[in-house]
Short mmCIF file of C-alpha atoms and ligand atoms in Angstrom, two decimals:
data_model
loop_
_atom_site.label_atom_id
_atom_site.label_comp_id
_atom_site.label_asym_id
_atom_site.label_seq_id
_atom_site.Cartn_x
_atom_site.Cartn_y
_atom_site.Cartn_z
CA MET A 101 55.28 52.74 66.14
CA ASP A 102 53.68 55.97 67.33
CA LEU A 103 50.83 57.70 65.55
CA SER A 104 49.91 60.07 68.37
CA ASN A 105 51.31 63.06 66.41
CA LEU A 106 49.64 62.15 63.12
CA GLU A 107 46.86 64.72 63.27
CA LYS A 108 49.31 67.43 64.34
CA VAL A 109 51.77 66.71 61.53
CA LEU A 110 48.97 66.80 58.94
CA GLU A 111 47.27 69.86 60.44
CA GLY A 112 48.02 72.26 57.58
CA GLU A 113 47.12 69.68 54.89
CA PRO A 114 43.70 69.15 53.28
CA LYS A 115 41.47 66.93 55.39
CA TYR A 116 41.54 63.89 53.09
CA ARG A 117 45.29 63.62 53.73
CA LEU A 118 44.60 62.24 57.22
CA ASN A 119 42.35 59.51 55.78
CA GLN A 120 45.00 58.72 53.19
CA ALA A 121 47.61 58.36 55.92
CA ARG A 122 45.36 56.12 58.01
CA GLU A 123 44.54 53.99 54.99
CA ALA A 124 48.24 53.56 54.26
CA VAL A 125 48.80 52.22 57.80
CA TYR A 126 45.53 50.35 58.49
CA LYS A 127 44.76 49.01 55.04
CA ASN A 128 47.92 48.89 52.94
CA PHE A 129 50.13 48.14 55.94
CA ILE A 130 53.10 50.22 54.86
CA SER A 131 56.04 49.93 57.25
CA ASP A 132 57.79 53.15 56.26
CA TRP A 133 56.31 56.48 55.15
CA SER A 134 58.60 56.43 52.11
CA GLU A 135 56.05 53.97 50.66
CA ALA A 136 53.35 56.67 50.85
CA THR A 137 54.31 58.14 47.49
CA PHE A 138 51.14 60.26 47.33
CA PHE A 139 52.81 62.53 49.95
CA SER A 140 55.62 64.96 49.15
CA VAL A 141 59.14 63.85 49.99
CA GLU A 142 59.36 66.46 52.76
CA LEU A 143 56.10 65.30 54.31
CA ARG A 144 57.20 61.66 54.16
CA GLU A 145 60.41 62.56 55.94
CA LYS A 146 58.57 64.53 58.57
CA LEU A 147 56.13 61.66 59.12
CA ASN A 148 58.99 59.19 59.49
CA LYS A 149 60.50 61.40 62.16
CA GLU A 150 57.36 62.30 64.07
CA CYS A 151 55.13 59.27 63.47
CA PRO A 152 57.53 56.32 63.20
CA LEU A 153 55.95 53.14 61.82
CA GLU A 154 58.62 50.69 62.86
CA ILE A 155 57.38 47.94 65.20
CA LYS A 156 60.08 46.50 67.44
CA ALA A 157 59.44 42.80 67.89
CA ASP A 158 61.07 39.41 68.51
CA VAL A 159 59.41 36.58 66.66
CA LEU A 160 59.12 32.87 67.39
CA VAL A 161 57.74 30.54 64.71
CA SER A 162 56.43 27.10 65.73
CA LYS A 163 57.89 24.04 64.03
CA LYS A 164 54.66 23.35 62.19
CA GLU A 165 54.66 26.99 61.09
CA ASP A 166 51.00 27.25 61.94
CA SER A 167 51.61 29.72 64.72
CA VAL A 168 53.85 32.68 65.17
CA LYS A 169 54.36 34.57 68.36
CA ALA A 170 55.65 38.12 68.56
CA ARG A 171 56.89 39.99 71.59
CA ILE A 172 56.46 43.68 70.83
CA THR A 173 58.40 46.37 72.68
CA LEU A 174 56.26 49.48 73.04
CA GLU A 175 57.51 53.08 72.89
CA ASP A 176 57.95 53.18 76.69
CA GLY A 177 59.91 49.91 76.71
CA MET A 178 57.05 47.76 78.06
CA MET A 179 56.53 44.42 76.34
CA ILE A 180 53.38 42.71 75.15
CA GLU A 181 52.76 39.59 73.17
CA THR A 182 50.56 38.66 70.29
CA VAL A 183 50.07 35.38 68.44
CA LEU A 184 49.13 34.56 64.85
CA MET A 185 47.37 31.22 64.31
CA ARG A 186 46.99 29.98 60.77
CA HIS A 187 44.20 27.50 60.11
CA LYS A 188 43.79 25.66 56.88
CA ASP A 189 40.32 24.37 56.47
CA PRO A 190 40.70 20.60 55.91
CA LEU A 191 37.02 20.20 55.05
CA ARG A 192 37.17 22.87 52.39
CA PRO A 193 40.68 22.83 50.90
CA GLU A 194 39.55 25.04 48.04
CA THR A 195 38.96 27.90 50.47
CA SER A 196 41.82 29.82 51.89
CA GLY A 197 41.44 29.20 55.63
CA ARG A 198 41.77 31.72 58.40
CA ASN A 199 44.49 33.82 60.02
CA THR A 200 43.59 34.62 63.59
CA VAL A 201 45.52 37.19 65.61
CA CYS A 202 45.24 36.98 69.37
CA VAL A 203 45.87 40.41 70.86
CA SER A 204 46.75 41.71 74.31
CA SER A 205 44.67 44.48 75.84
CA GLN A 206 46.84 45.35 78.84
CA VAL A 207 50.47 45.04 79.90
CA GLY A 208 50.09 42.32 82.54
CA CYS A 209 46.74 41.80 84.27
CA PRO A 210 45.45 42.79 87.69
CA LEU A 211 43.19 39.76 88.13
CA GLY A 212 45.81 37.17 89.13
CA CYS A 213 44.14 33.92 88.07
CA LEU A 214 46.24 31.15 89.61
CA PHE A 215 46.83 29.22 86.38
CA CYS A 216 47.79 32.18 84.20
CA ALA A 217 51.29 33.45 83.44
CA THR A 218 50.03 36.98 82.77
CA GLY A 219 48.26 36.99 86.11
CA LYS A 220 51.62 36.28 87.78
CA MET A 221 53.13 39.40 86.22
CA GLY A 222 50.77 41.78 87.95
CA PHE A 223 49.35 44.83 86.22
CA LYS A 224 51.49 47.47 84.51
CA ARG A 225 49.11 49.56 82.39
CA ASN A 226 46.29 49.61 79.85
CA LEU A 227 47.14 49.58 76.15
CA THR A 228 45.97 52.43 73.94
CA SER A 229 43.70 51.48 71.05
CA GLU A 230 46.62 52.14 68.72
CA GLU A 231 48.84 49.71 70.65
CA ILE A 232 46.12 47.09 70.32
CA LEU A 233 45.93 47.72 66.57
CA GLU A 234 49.72 47.65 66.31
CA GLN A 235 49.59 43.90 67.04
CA VAL A 236 47.23 43.25 64.15
CA ILE A 237 49.29 45.56 61.93
CA PHE A 238 52.44 43.62 62.83
CA PHE A 239 50.97 40.35 61.50
CA SER A 240 49.27 42.03 58.55
CA ARG A 241 52.71 43.24 57.46
CA TYR A 242 54.17 39.81 58.20
CA LEU A 243 51.57 38.09 56.00
CA LYS A 244 52.04 40.66 53.25
CA LYS A 245 55.71 39.62 52.98
CA ILE A 246 55.03 35.88 52.67
CA THR A 247 55.23 34.69 49.07
CA LEU A 248 52.24 33.05 47.41
CA SER A 249 53.77 29.55 47.36
CA GLU A 250 54.08 29.70 51.14
CA VAL A 251 50.45 30.56 51.62
CA GLU A 252 48.88 27.75 49.62
CA GLY A 253 45.70 26.79 51.43
CA PHE A 254 46.10 29.67 53.86
CA ALA A 255 44.43 33.07 53.92
CA ILE A 256 46.68 35.93 52.86
CA SER A 257 45.54 38.51 55.37
CA VAL A 258 44.32 38.65 58.95
CA THR A 259 40.75 37.34 58.93
CA ASN A 260 39.96 37.04 62.66
CA VAL A 261 40.96 38.85 65.84
CA THR A 262 40.53 37.52 69.38
CA TYR A 263 41.10 39.57 72.52
CA MET A 264 42.60 36.65 74.40
CA GLY A 265 46.20 37.69 74.91
CA MET A 266 47.52 39.41 78.00
CA GLY A 267 45.13 41.39 80.14
CA GLU A 268 41.42 41.75 80.83
CA PRO A 269 39.76 43.56 77.90
CA PHE A 270 36.77 44.78 79.92
CA LEU A 271 39.07 46.62 82.35
CA ASN A 272 40.18 48.65 79.30
CA TYR A 273 36.73 48.78 77.70
CA ASP A 274 36.88 52.08 75.78
CA ASN A 275 40.26 51.48 74.14
CA VAL A 276 39.27 47.91 73.28
CA LEU A 277 36.00 49.04 71.65
CA ASP A 278 37.77 51.89 69.81
CA SER A 279 40.24 49.38 68.37
CA ILE A 280 37.39 47.07 67.35
CA ARG A 281 35.63 49.88 65.50
CA ILE A 282 38.76 50.46 63.40
CA LEU A 283 39.25 46.73 62.79
CA ASN A 284 35.66 46.54 61.62
CA ASP A 285 35.80 49.70 59.46
CA TYR A 286 35.51 48.75 55.79
CA LYS A 287 37.94 51.58 54.89
CA TYR A 288 40.64 50.01 57.05
CA PHE A 289 41.02 46.39 58.24
CA ASN A 290 37.50 45.45 57.18
CA ILE A 291 37.21 42.50 59.60
CA GLY A 292 33.60 41.46 60.20
CA VAL A 293 32.12 41.65 63.70
CA ARG A 294 31.44 37.90 63.56
CA SER A 295 35.19 37.39 63.21
CA ILE A 296 36.11 39.41 66.29
CA SER A 297 35.90 37.85 69.77
CA VAL A 298 36.44 39.28 73.23
CA SER A 299 37.13 37.07 76.23
CA THR A 300 36.48 38.24 79.78
CA ALA A 301 37.10 36.75 83.20
CA GLY A 302 33.56 37.93 84.00
CA ILE A 303 33.58 41.74 84.45
CA ILE A 304 29.84 42.28 84.67
CA GLU A 305 29.87 46.01 83.78
CA GLY A 306 31.68 45.11 80.56
CA ILE A 307 29.17 42.39 79.65
CA LYS A 308 26.34 44.89 80.25
CA LYS A 309 27.97 47.64 78.18
CA LEU A 310 28.61 45.23 75.34
CA SER A 311 24.93 44.17 75.34
CA ASP A 312 24.02 47.78 74.58
CA ASP A 313 26.69 48.30 71.92
CA PRO A 314 25.52 48.10 68.31
CA LEU A 315 28.72 46.21 67.45
CA HIS A 316 27.70 42.59 67.90
CA ILE A 317 31.08 40.93 68.26
CA ASN A 318 31.48 37.46 69.80
CA LEU A 319 31.61 37.21 73.59
CA ALA A 320 33.57 34.54 75.49
CA ILE A 321 33.60 34.00 79.24
CA SER A 322 36.52 32.40 81.09
CA LEU A 323 34.64 29.93 83.25
CA HIS A 324 37.23 27.29 84.26
CA ALA A 325 35.20 25.86 87.14
CA PRO A 326 31.67 24.47 87.38
CA ASN A 327 30.89 25.91 90.81
CA ASN A 328 31.38 29.13 92.73
CA LYS A 329 33.74 27.68 95.33
CA LEU A 330 36.32 26.26 92.93
CA ARG A 331 36.04 29.26 90.61
CA GLY A 332 36.76 31.56 93.55
CA GLU A 333 39.88 29.52 94.38
CA LEU A 334 41.21 29.68 90.81
CA MET A 335 40.05 33.16 89.86
CA PRO A 336 40.11 35.76 92.66
CA ILE A 337 37.80 38.06 90.62
CA ASN A 338 34.99 35.56 91.27
CA LYS A 339 34.69 37.03 94.78
CA LYS A 340 33.70 40.39 93.32
CA TYR A 341 31.64 38.91 90.49
CA PRO A 342 30.27 35.54 91.66
CA LEU A 343 29.47 32.87 89.11
CA ALA A 344 25.68 33.16 89.44
CA GLU A 345 25.80 36.91 88.74
CA VAL A 346 28.09 36.47 85.76
CA LEU A 347 25.68 33.92 84.30
CA LYS A 348 22.77 36.27 84.93
CA ALA A 349 24.57 39.04 83.03
CA VAL A 350 25.28 36.60 80.19
CA ASP A 351 21.59 35.64 80.02
CA GLN A 352 20.64 39.31 79.76
CA TYR A 353 23.27 39.73 77.04
CA ILE A 354 21.78 36.80 75.11
CA GLU A 355 18.28 38.13 75.53
CA LYS A 356 19.30 41.48 74.06
CA THR A 357 21.65 40.33 71.31
CA LYS A 358 20.41 36.78 70.48
CA ARG A 359 24.08 35.84 70.11
CA LYS A 360 25.80 32.59 71.15
CA VAL A 361 28.24 32.85 74.06
CA MET A 362 31.34 30.73 74.46
CA PHE A 363 32.48 29.52 77.87
CA GLU A 364 36.18 28.71 78.07
CA TYR A 365 37.16 25.84 80.34
CA VAL A 366 40.86 25.07 80.82
CA LEU A 367 41.29 21.43 81.83
CA ILE A 368 43.75 21.23 84.73
CA LYS A 369 44.64 17.77 86.03
CA ASP A 370 42.98 16.83 89.32
CA VAL A 371 41.74 20.41 89.79
CA ASN A 372 38.65 20.82 87.60
CA ASP A 373 38.67 17.75 85.32
CA SER A 374 36.86 14.99 87.24
CA GLU A 375 33.67 13.25 86.11
CA GLU A 376 31.86 15.07 88.88
CA HIS A 377 33.10 18.41 87.53
CA ALA A 378 31.89 17.47 84.04
CA ARG A 379 28.42 16.69 85.37
CA GLU A 380 28.31 19.91 87.36
CA LEU A 381 29.43 21.83 84.29
CA ALA A 382 26.74 20.21 82.17
CA LYS A 383 24.11 21.38 84.68
CA ILE A 384 25.05 25.05 84.37
CA MET A 385 25.80 24.96 80.64
CA ASN A 386 22.50 23.46 79.65
CA LYS A 387 21.13 26.58 77.96
CA LYS A 388 20.26 27.21 74.38
CA LEU A 389 22.87 29.71 73.22
CA TYR A 390 25.70 28.56 75.51
CA PHE A 391 28.60 26.50 74.27
CA VAL A 392 31.73 25.24 76.00
CA ASN A 393 35.23 25.54 74.61
CA LEU A 394 37.59 23.04 76.27
CA ILE A 395 41.21 24.18 76.41
CA LEU A 396 44.14 22.03 77.40
CA TYR A 397 46.09 23.68 80.17
CA ASN A 398 49.41 25.06 78.99
CA ALA A 399 51.78 24.44 81.89
CA ILE A 400 53.77 27.35 83.24
CA PRO A 401 57.09 25.64 84.00
CA PRO A 402 57.74 26.13 87.75
CA GLN A 403 61.44 26.79 87.14
CA ARG A 404 60.33 29.97 85.40
CA ASP A 405 58.38 31.10 88.40
CA PRO A 406 59.61 29.82 91.77
CA ALA A 407 56.49 31.25 93.44
CA LEU A 408 54.53 28.59 91.59
CA ALA A 409 56.59 25.67 92.85
CA GLY A 410 54.06 24.57 95.46
CA GLN A 411 51.04 24.69 93.18
CA ALA A 412 52.36 23.66 89.79
CA PHE A 413 49.30 22.78 87.74
CA GLU A 414 49.46 20.14 85.03
CA PRO A 415 47.38 19.62 81.92
CA SER A 416 44.74 16.89 82.09
CA THR A 417 45.74 13.52 80.72
CA THR A 418 44.28 12.30 77.42
CA GLU A 419 42.11 9.74 79.26
CA ARG A 420 40.66 12.32 81.64
CA VAL A 421 39.92 14.71 78.77
CA LYS A 422 38.17 11.90 76.90
CA LYS A 423 36.04 10.97 79.91
CA PHE A 424 35.17 14.65 80.44
CA ARG A 425 34.12 15.01 76.82
CA ASP A 426 32.13 11.76 76.91
CA ILE A 427 30.08 13.08 79.81
CA LEU A 428 29.39 16.40 78.07
CA GLU A 429 28.31 14.45 75.00
CA GLU A 430 26.11 12.09 76.97
CA LEU A 431 24.43 15.11 78.58
CA LYS A 432 24.08 16.82 75.18
CA ILE A 433 26.19 19.87 75.97
CA ARG A 434 27.48 21.71 72.93
CA TYR A 435 31.24 21.95 73.14
CA THR A 436 34.35 22.33 71.03
CA GLN A 437 37.93 21.57 71.90
CA ARG A 438 40.52 24.18 71.06
CA TYR A 439 43.22 22.99 68.73
CA ARG A 440 46.65 23.32 70.32
CA PHE A 441 48.84 25.77 68.49
CA GLY A 442 52.56 26.08 68.94
CA ASP A 443 53.22 24.14 72.14
CA ASP A 444 56.90 24.61 71.35
CA ILE A 445 56.68 28.40 71.36
CA ASN A 446 54.74 28.81 74.63
CA ALA A 447 51.71 30.00 72.74
CA ALA A 448 49.61 30.63 75.85
CA CYS A 449 48.55 33.74 77.60
CA GLY A 450 51.61 35.69 78.80
CA GLN A 451 54.12 32.89 78.48
CA PHE A 452 56.52 34.53 76.06
CA VAL A 453 56.88 37.84 77.84
CA THR A 454 57.32 36.07 81.17
CA SER A 455 59.92 33.64 79.77
CA LYS A 456 63.53 34.48 80.38
N1 SAH B 1065 41.63 38.09 80.58
C1 SAH B 1065 40.74 37.52 79.65
C2 SAH B 1065 41.33 37.30 78.27
C3 SAH B 1065 42.74 36.78 78.16
S1 SAH B 1065 43.11 35.13 78.60
C4 SAH B 1065 40.19 36.21 80.18
O1 SAH B 1065 40.73 35.69 81.13
O2 SAH B 1065 39.19 35.75 79.62
C5 SAH B 1065 42.52 34.08 77.28
C6 SAH B 1065 42.16 32.67 77.77
O3 SAH B 1065 43.33 31.88 78.07
C7 SAH B 1065 41.35 32.72 79.04
O4 SAH B 1065 40.27 31.83 78.96
C8 SAH B 1065 42.35 32.29 80.08
O5 SAH B 1065 41.72 31.82 81.21
C9 SAH B 1065 43.14 31.24 79.31
N2 SAH B 1065 44.42 30.88 79.94
C10 SAH B 1065 45.16 31.58 80.83
N3 SAH B 1065 46.28 30.89 81.17
C11 SAH B 1065 46.24 29.73 80.50
C12 SAH B 1065 47.10 28.58 80.43
N4 SAH B 1065 48.24 28.52 81.14
N5 SAH B 1065 46.74 27.54 79.64
C13 SAH B 1065 45.60 27.62 78.90
N6 SAH B 1065 44.76 28.67 78.89
C14 SAH B 1065 45.07 29.71 79.72
FE1 SF4 B 1066 44.02 38.08 83.61
FE2 SF4 B 1066 42.70 36.48 81.90
FE3 SF4 B 1066 45.08 35.76 82.91
FE4 SF4 B 1066 42.97 35.82 84.52
S1 SF4 B 1066 43.25 34.48 82.74
S2 SF4 B 1066 45.00 36.64 85.00
S3 SF4 B 1066 41.87 37.55 83.71
S4 SF4 B 1066 44.69 37.46 81.58
#
């Protein structure tokens, strides 16, 4: 898909034509300009040639069919991945649930967190805002094709977007925010700001900029360690932005926006999952609008990356997770545990693109 010539192709047309074209792509999710019957046949043909809508992707569906992963090949041949997670709401079966798309913001990532498959790839380039939107468009089209009987209890369109795929969104701040504005636009995707979340490894400039932005989307911080030393070992970026300074920026963000902030904590066996770690975590998370999101570590099989052989991390055992949670509960820390989607399709950060 490439819309970079759209304005040029429609240059001689009345102005509303451009809005019509954007609506067709961002709201009606057409996959070929021939569907845009409000344009002349010649214009449709020209658009198909100069602004192709086809999205090249390989798709993996999990056995439970509650998650779908797509590896999209961009115009320059680079690959990114995006995941659709479909939640039914068991407490409210009469409602239609949620469809969350997890999007990538960069090809690869320069931050090299030790536990992350994307980090191992290194950094290739930033995505344009259109390439970010392309991922949501891909699943919007996918959901449009599913018949009603298949969606019973599920939402029929994309309801939530999380910037938790490959890459660090705050190192591509402007394109990420541009894409969010279009997702939020009622003329296009019409996804509410409360249903859009951005996760950062702790880029302080980004947290500050977001505090001043009128778009009050949800902010998540990748914490993964309860102290500066361990965080620095797992996440090299912690040397530039130490834990205490990240937390200070978050407090300023909360003061300005009055929004809750989620702290992601991946439980890695014998690395950050001891009782001591839980107690340390409780000490720094004991603030009003903080909450912890526990994530089970998704192992990166060492055979896929020989460089990892010496430091292969493993997910925490069920007993250790339980103990960890018990301590957070005892110390009255608000936390949630992320439901595991699609273990069988490597539904974690960067694991599809990096799989051979
Ligand atoms: N770069 C941003 C956003 C993308 S990563 C960030 O790091 O916040 C989305 C989340 O998945 C982050 O919390 C990241 O730390 C986590 N993650 C990375 N690798 C993982 C793995 N192998 N298993 C589980 N979670 C992982
Ligand atoms: Fe980059 Fe996030 Fe992966 Fe760290 S966890 S390497 S910041 S994508």
